[in-house]
Short mmCIF file of C-alpha atoms in Angstrom, two decimals:
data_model
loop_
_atom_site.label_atom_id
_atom_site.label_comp_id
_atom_site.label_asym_id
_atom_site.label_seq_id
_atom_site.Cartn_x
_atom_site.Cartn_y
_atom_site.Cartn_z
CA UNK A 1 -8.25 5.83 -8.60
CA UNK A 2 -5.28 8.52 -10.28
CA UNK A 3 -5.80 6.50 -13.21
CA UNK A 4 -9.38 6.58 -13.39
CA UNK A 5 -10.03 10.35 -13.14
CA UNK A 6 -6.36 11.10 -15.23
CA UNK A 7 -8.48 8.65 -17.75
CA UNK A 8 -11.81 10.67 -17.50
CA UNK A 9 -9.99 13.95 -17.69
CA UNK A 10 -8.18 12.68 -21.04
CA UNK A 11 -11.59 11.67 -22.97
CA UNK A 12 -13.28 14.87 -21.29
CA UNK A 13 -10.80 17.16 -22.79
CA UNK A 14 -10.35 14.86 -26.28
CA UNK A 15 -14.29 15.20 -26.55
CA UNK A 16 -14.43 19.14 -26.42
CA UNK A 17 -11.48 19.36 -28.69
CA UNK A 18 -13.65 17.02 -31.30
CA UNK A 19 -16.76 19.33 -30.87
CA UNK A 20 -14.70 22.66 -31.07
CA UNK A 21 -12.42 21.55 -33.79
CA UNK A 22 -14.64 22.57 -37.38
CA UNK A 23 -14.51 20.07 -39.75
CA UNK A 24 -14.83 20.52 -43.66
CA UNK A 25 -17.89 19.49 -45.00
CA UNK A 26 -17.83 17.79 -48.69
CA UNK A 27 -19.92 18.96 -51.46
CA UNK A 28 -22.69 18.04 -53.16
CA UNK A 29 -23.73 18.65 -56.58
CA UNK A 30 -27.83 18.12 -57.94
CA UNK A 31 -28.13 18.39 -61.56
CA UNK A 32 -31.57 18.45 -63.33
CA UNK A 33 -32.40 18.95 -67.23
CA UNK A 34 -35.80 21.08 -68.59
CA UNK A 35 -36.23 23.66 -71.49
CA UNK A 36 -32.99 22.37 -73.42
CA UNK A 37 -30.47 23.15 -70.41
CA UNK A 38 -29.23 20.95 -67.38
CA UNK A 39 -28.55 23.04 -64.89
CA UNK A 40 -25.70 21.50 -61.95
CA UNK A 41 -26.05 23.32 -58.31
CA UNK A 42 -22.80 22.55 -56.17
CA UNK A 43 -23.44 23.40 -52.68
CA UNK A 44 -21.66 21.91 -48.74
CA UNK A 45 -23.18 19.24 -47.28
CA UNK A 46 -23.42 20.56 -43.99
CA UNK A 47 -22.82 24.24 -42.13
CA UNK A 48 -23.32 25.95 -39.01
CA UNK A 49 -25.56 28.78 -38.11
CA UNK A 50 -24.48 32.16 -38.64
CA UNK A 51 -21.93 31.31 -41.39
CA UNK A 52 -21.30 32.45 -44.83
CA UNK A 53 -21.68 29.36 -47.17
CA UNK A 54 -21.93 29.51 -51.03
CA UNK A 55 -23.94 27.43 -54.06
CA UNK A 56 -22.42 27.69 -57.30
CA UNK A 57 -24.88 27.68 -60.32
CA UNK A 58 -23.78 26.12 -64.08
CA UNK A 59 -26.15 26.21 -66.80
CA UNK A 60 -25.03 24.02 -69.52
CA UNK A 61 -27.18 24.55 -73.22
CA UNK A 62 -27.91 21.51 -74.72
CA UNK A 63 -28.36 23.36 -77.61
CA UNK A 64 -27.90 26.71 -79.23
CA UNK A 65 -30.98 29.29 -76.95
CA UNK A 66 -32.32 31.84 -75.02
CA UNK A 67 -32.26 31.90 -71.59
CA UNK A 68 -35.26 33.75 -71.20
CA UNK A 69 -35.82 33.70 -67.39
CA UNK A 70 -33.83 31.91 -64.40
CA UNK A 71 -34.51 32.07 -61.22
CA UNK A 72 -33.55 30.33 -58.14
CA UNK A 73 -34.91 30.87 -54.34
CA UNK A 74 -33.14 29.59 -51.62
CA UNK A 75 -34.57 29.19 -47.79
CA UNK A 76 -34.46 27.94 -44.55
CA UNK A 77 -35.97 26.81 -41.85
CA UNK A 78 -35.95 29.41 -38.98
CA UNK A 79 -37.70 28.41 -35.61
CA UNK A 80 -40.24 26.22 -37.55
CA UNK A 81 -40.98 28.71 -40.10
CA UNK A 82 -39.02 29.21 -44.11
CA UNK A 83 -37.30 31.98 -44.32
CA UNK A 84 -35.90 33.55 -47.87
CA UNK A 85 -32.01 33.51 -47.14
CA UNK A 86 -31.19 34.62 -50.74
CA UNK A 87 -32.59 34.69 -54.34
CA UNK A 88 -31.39 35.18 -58.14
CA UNK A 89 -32.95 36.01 -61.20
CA UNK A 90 -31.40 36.06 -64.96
CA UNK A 91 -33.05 36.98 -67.79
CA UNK A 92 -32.65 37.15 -71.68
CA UNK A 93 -29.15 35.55 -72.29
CA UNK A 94 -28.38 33.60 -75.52
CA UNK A 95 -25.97 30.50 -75.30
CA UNK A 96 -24.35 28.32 -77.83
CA UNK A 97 -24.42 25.28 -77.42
CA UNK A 98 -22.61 23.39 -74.67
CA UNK A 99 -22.08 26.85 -73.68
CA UNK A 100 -21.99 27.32 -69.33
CA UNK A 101 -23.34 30.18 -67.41
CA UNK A 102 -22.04 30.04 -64.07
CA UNK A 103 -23.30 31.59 -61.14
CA UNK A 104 -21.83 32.13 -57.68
CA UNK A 105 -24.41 32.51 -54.90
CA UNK A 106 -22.63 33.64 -51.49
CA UNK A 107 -25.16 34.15 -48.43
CA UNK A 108 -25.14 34.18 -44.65
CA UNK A 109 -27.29 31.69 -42.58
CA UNK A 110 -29.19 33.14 -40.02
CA UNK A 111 -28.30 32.15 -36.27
CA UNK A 112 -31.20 30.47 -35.62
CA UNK A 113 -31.45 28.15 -38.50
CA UNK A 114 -31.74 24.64 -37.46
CA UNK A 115 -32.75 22.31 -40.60
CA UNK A 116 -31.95 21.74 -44.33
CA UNK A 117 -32.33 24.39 -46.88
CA UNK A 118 -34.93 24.08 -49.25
CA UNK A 119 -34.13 25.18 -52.66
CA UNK A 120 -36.72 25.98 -55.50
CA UNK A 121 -35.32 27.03 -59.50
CA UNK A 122 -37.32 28.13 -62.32
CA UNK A 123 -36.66 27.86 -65.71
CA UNK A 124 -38.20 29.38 -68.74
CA UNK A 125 -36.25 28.79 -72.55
CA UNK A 126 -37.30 29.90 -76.22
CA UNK A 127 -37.45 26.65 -76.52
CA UNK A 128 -40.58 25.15 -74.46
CA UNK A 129 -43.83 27.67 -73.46
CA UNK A 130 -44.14 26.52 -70.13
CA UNK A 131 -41.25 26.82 -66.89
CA UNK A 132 -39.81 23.79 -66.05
CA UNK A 133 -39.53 24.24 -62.09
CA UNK A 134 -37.56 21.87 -59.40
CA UNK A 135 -37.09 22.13 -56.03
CA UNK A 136 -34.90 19.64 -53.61
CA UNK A 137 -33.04 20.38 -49.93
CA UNK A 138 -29.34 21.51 -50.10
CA UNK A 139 -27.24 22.30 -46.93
CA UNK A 140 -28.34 20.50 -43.17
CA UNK A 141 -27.51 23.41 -41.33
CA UNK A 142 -26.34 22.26 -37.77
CA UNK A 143 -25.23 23.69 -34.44
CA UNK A 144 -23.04 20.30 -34.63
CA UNK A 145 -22.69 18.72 -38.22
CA UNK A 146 -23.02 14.93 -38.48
CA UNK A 147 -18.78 15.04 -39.24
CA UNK A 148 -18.42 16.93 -36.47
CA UNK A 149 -20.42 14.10 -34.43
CA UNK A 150 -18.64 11.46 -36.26
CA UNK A 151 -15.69 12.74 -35.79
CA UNK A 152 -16.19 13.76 -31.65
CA UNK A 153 -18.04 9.91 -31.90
CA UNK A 154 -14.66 8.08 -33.31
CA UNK A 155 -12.53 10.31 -30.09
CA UNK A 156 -15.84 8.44 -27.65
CA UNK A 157 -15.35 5.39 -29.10
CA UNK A 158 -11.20 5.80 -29.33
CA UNK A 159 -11.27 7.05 -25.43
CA UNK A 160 -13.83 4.20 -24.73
CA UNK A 161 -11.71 1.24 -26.06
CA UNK A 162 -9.07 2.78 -24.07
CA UNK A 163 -10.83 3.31 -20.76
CA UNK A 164 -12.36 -0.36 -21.68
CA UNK A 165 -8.46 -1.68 -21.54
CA UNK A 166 -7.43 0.36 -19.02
CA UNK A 167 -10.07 -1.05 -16.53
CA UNK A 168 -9.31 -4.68 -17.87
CA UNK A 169 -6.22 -4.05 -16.59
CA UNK A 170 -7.07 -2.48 -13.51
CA UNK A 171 -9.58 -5.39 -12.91
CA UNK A 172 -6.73 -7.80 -13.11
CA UNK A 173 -4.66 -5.51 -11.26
CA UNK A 174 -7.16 -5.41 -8.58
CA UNK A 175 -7.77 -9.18 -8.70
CA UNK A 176 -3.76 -10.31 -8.24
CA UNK A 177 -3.85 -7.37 -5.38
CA UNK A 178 -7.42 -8.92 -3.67
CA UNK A 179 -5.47 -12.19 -3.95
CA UNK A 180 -2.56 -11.03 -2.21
CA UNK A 181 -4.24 -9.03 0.05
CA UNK A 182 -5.72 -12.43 0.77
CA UNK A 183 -2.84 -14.05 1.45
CA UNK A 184 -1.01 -11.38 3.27
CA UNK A 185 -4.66 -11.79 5.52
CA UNK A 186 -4.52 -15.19 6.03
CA UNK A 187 -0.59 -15.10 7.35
CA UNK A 188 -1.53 -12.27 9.23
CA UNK A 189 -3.75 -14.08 11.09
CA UNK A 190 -1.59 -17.21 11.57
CA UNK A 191 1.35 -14.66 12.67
CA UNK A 192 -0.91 -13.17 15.26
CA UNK A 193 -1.50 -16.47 16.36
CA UNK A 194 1.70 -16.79 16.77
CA UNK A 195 2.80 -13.76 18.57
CA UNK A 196 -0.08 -14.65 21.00
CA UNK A 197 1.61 -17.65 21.55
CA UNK A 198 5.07 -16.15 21.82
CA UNK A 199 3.49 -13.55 24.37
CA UNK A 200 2.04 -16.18 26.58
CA UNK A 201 5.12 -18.33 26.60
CA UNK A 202 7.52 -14.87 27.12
CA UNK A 203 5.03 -14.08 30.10
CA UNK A 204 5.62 -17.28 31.44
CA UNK A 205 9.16 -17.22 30.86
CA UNK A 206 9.86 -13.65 32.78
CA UNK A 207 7.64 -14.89 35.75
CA UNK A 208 10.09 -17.96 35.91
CA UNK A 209 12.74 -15.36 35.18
CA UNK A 210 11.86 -13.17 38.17
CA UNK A 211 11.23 -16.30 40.38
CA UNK A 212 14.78 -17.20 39.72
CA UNK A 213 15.70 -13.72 40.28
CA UNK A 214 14.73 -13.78 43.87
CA UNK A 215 16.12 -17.44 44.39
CA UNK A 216 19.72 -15.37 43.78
CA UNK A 217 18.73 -12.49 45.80
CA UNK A 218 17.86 -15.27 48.57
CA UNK A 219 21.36 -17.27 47.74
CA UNK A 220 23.11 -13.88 47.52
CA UNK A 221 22.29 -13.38 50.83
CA UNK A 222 23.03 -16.49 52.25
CA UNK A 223 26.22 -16.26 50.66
CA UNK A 224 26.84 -12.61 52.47
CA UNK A 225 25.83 -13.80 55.58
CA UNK A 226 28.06 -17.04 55.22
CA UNK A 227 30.72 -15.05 54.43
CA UNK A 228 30.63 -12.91 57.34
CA UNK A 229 30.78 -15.88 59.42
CA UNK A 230 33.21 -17.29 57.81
CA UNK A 231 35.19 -13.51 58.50
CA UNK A 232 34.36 -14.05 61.98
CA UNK A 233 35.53 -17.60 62.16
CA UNK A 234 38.86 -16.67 60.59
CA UNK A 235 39.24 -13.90 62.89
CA UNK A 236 38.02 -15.73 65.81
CA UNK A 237 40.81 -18.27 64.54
CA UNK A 238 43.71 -15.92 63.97
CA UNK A 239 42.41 -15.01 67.90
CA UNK A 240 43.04 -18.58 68.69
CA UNK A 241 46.39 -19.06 66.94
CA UNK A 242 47.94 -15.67 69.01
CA UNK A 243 46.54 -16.72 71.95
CA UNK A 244 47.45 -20.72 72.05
CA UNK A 245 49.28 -20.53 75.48
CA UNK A 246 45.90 -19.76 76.97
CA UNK A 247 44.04 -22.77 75.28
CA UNK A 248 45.36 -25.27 77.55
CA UNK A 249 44.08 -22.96 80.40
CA UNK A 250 40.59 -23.07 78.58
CA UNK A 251 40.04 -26.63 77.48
CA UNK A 252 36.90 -27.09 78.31
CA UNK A 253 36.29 -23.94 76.75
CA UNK A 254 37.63 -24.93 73.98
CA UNK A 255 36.03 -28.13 74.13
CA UNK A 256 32.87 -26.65 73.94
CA UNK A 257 33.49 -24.47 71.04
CA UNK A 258 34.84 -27.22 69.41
CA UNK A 259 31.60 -29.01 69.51
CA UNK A 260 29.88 -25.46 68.49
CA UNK A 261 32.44 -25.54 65.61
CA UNK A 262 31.13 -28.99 64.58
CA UNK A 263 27.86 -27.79 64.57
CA UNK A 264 28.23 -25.34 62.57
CA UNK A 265 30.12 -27.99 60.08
CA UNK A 266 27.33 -29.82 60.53
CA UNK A 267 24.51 -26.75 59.65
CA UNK A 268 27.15 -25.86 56.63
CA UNK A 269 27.03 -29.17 55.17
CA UNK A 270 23.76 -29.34 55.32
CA UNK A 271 23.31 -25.81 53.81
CA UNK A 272 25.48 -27.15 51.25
CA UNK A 273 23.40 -30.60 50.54
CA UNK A 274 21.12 -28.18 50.25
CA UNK A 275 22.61 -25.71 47.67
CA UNK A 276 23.76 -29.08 45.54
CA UNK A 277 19.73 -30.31 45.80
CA UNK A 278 18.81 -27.23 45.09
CA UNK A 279 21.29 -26.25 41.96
CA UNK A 280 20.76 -29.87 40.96
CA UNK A 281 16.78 -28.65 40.44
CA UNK A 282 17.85 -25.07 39.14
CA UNK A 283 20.03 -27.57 35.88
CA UNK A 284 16.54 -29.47 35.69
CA UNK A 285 14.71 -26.04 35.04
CA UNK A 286 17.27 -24.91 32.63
CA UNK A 287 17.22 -28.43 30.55
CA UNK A 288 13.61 -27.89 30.86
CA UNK A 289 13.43 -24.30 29.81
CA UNK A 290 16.94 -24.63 27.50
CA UNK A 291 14.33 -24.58 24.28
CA UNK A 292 13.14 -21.00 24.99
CA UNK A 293 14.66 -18.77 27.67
CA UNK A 294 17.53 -16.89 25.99
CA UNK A 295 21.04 -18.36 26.61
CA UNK A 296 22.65 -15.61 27.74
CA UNK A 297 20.75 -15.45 30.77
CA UNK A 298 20.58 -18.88 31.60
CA UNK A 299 24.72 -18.74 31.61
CA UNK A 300 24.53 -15.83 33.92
CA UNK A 301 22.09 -18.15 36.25
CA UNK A 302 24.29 -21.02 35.92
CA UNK A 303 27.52 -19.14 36.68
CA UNK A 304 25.97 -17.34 39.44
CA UNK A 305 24.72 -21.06 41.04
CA UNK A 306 28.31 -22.44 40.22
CA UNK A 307 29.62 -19.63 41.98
CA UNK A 308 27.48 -19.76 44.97
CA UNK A 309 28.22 -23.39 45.16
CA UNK A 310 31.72 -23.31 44.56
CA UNK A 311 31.72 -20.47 47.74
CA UNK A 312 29.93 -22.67 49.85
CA UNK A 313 32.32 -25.51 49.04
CA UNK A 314 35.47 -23.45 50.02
CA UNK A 315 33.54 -22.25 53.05
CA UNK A 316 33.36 -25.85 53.86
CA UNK A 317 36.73 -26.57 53.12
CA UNK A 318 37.89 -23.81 55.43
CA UNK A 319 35.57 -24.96 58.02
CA UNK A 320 36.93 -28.44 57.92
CA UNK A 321 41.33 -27.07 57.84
CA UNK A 322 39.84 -25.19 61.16
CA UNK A 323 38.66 -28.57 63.26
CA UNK A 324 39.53 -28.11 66.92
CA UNK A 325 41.77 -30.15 68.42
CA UNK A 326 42.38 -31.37 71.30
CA UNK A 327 46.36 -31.36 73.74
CA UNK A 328 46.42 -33.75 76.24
CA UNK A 329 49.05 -33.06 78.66
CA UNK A 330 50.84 -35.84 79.90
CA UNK A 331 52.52 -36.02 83.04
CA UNK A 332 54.12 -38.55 84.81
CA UNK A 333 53.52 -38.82 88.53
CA UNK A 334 56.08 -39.88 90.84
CA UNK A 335 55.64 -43.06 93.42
CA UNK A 336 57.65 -42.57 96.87
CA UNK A 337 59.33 -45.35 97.35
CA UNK A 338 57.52 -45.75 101.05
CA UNK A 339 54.15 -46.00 99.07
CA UNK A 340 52.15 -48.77 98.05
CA UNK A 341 51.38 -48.27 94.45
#
């Protein structure tokens, strides 16, 4: 579009510098013969209104005479009507022969003339009785002469062959761009396809994500409140170990927690079966969602679930060092000798 109007501003500017520009106008010279003479009238070809032009007169003698009456009225054409612009008259001069008489006729168009001029000559010799009389049109007086329009025609036609190649090139400037911006359309479209694609599968994803999320929260838990236990248990045990004078006093006591303590085993290896079954589906999700969730966080998951696991095992570990067991005293009782055994 910058090169269109920079293009229309150029010719716009190039035509008004055609039209303003003046151009020389070439001459023209109409010769005629009568009475013995030939008389040659040199005049432009073309002016403007309201300027000073000038015809230039020869008279040529054929033969040795007397010029016994010349006279030459020029006119033009004023708003449809002839108007006397100038006139000349010589009489009674004697040339030799090929001798010239030159005139100079200088006059100043008027502003509203709009035509040719019209030009009408008498001529009366010694050596014919009657005039010998010719008229003809001289000068096209123009606001714009025809050079002027040829010229301010040739800057057209000059600005139009370039405008013509400019938009030739534009055209197949705008062509290659349509076609791109065709292209660029149609994989537009297909990435938009895409990305709807990708959205649906990332919303997917971070529901799974947060799903998993809780599962640690849940497991992160479990693991706190196992490991309070297991604080409790160890405490409970270091209890135990201080006080082992009194757990012969309370065996059954001790009996009982000891089956307590194996229930607990018992509930901790089945939490752990569980935590196995259940990391053993968590690495099923992951080599089913390895091709799109983002590694990093499916490392974190997996080290978190080792961890948990690995917790849980030493829990059980601990639990199982920790078995109650059992002192049976043994004491030997004495037969008197008077008794029957």
């Amino acid at each position: 579009m910058q090169t269109k109007k920079t293009g229309y501003f150029l010719s716009t500017l190039l035509l008004f510098s055609g039209l303003i520009c003046s151009v020389s106008a070439s001459t023209t010279t109409v010769s005629f013969r009568g009475g013995g003479v030939t008389v040659d009238l040199t005049f432009p070809e073309e002016a403007h209104p309201d300027t000073t032009i000038t015809h230039n007169v020869t008279i040529t003698a054929n033969i040795a005479l007397t010029l016994q009456n010349f006279t030459i009225f020029i006119y033009a054409p004023v708003n449809a009507i002839w108007q006397e612009v100038k006139n000349q008259t010589i009489t009674s001069w004697d040339l030799l022969e090929n001798e010239n008489l030159t005139s100079r006729l200088g006059f100043t168009l008027p502003q509203e003339a709009n035509g040719t001029l019209y030009c009408f000559i008498y001529v009366k010799t010694n050596q014919s009785a009657y005039y010998s009389s010719y008229t003809f049109y001289t000068t096209e007086v123009r606001e714009m002469t025809y050079s002027e329009l040829l010229a301010g025609y040739n800057v057209l036609n000059n600005t139009y062959n370039q405008l013509l190649a400019d938009y030739n090139q534009l055209s197949s400037d705008y062509n290659t761009l349509n076609n791109t911006y065709n292209n660029l359309q149609s994989s537009y479209a297909a990435l938009n396809s895409s990305y709807n694609e990708l959205s649906a599968n990332y919303s997917i994803l971070n529901n799974a994500y947060n799903d998993l999320q809780g599962r640690y929260n849940t497991l992160q838990n479990s693991y706190n409140e196992l490991d309070s236990n297991y604080k409790n248990v160890n405490s409970a045990r270091n209890s135990l170990l201080g006080d082992i004078s009194k757990l012969q006093l309370d065996y059954d006591s001790l009996n009982s927690t000891f089956y307590s303590v194996q229930g607990n085993f018992t509930n901790l290896q089945a939490v752990y079966d569980a935590l196995k079954e259940t990391y053993n589906n968590l690495l099923s999700d992951f080599n089913n969602l390895q091709g799109v969730v983002d590694s990093d966080r499916i490392v974190l998951f997996i080290f978190v679930v080792t961890v948990a696991c690995l917790i849980a095992f030493v829990i059980y570990l601990k639990r199982k060092k920790e078995e109650p067991y059992v002192i049976i005293r043994k004491e030997t009782v004495a037969v008197k000798p008077d008794e029957k055994p």
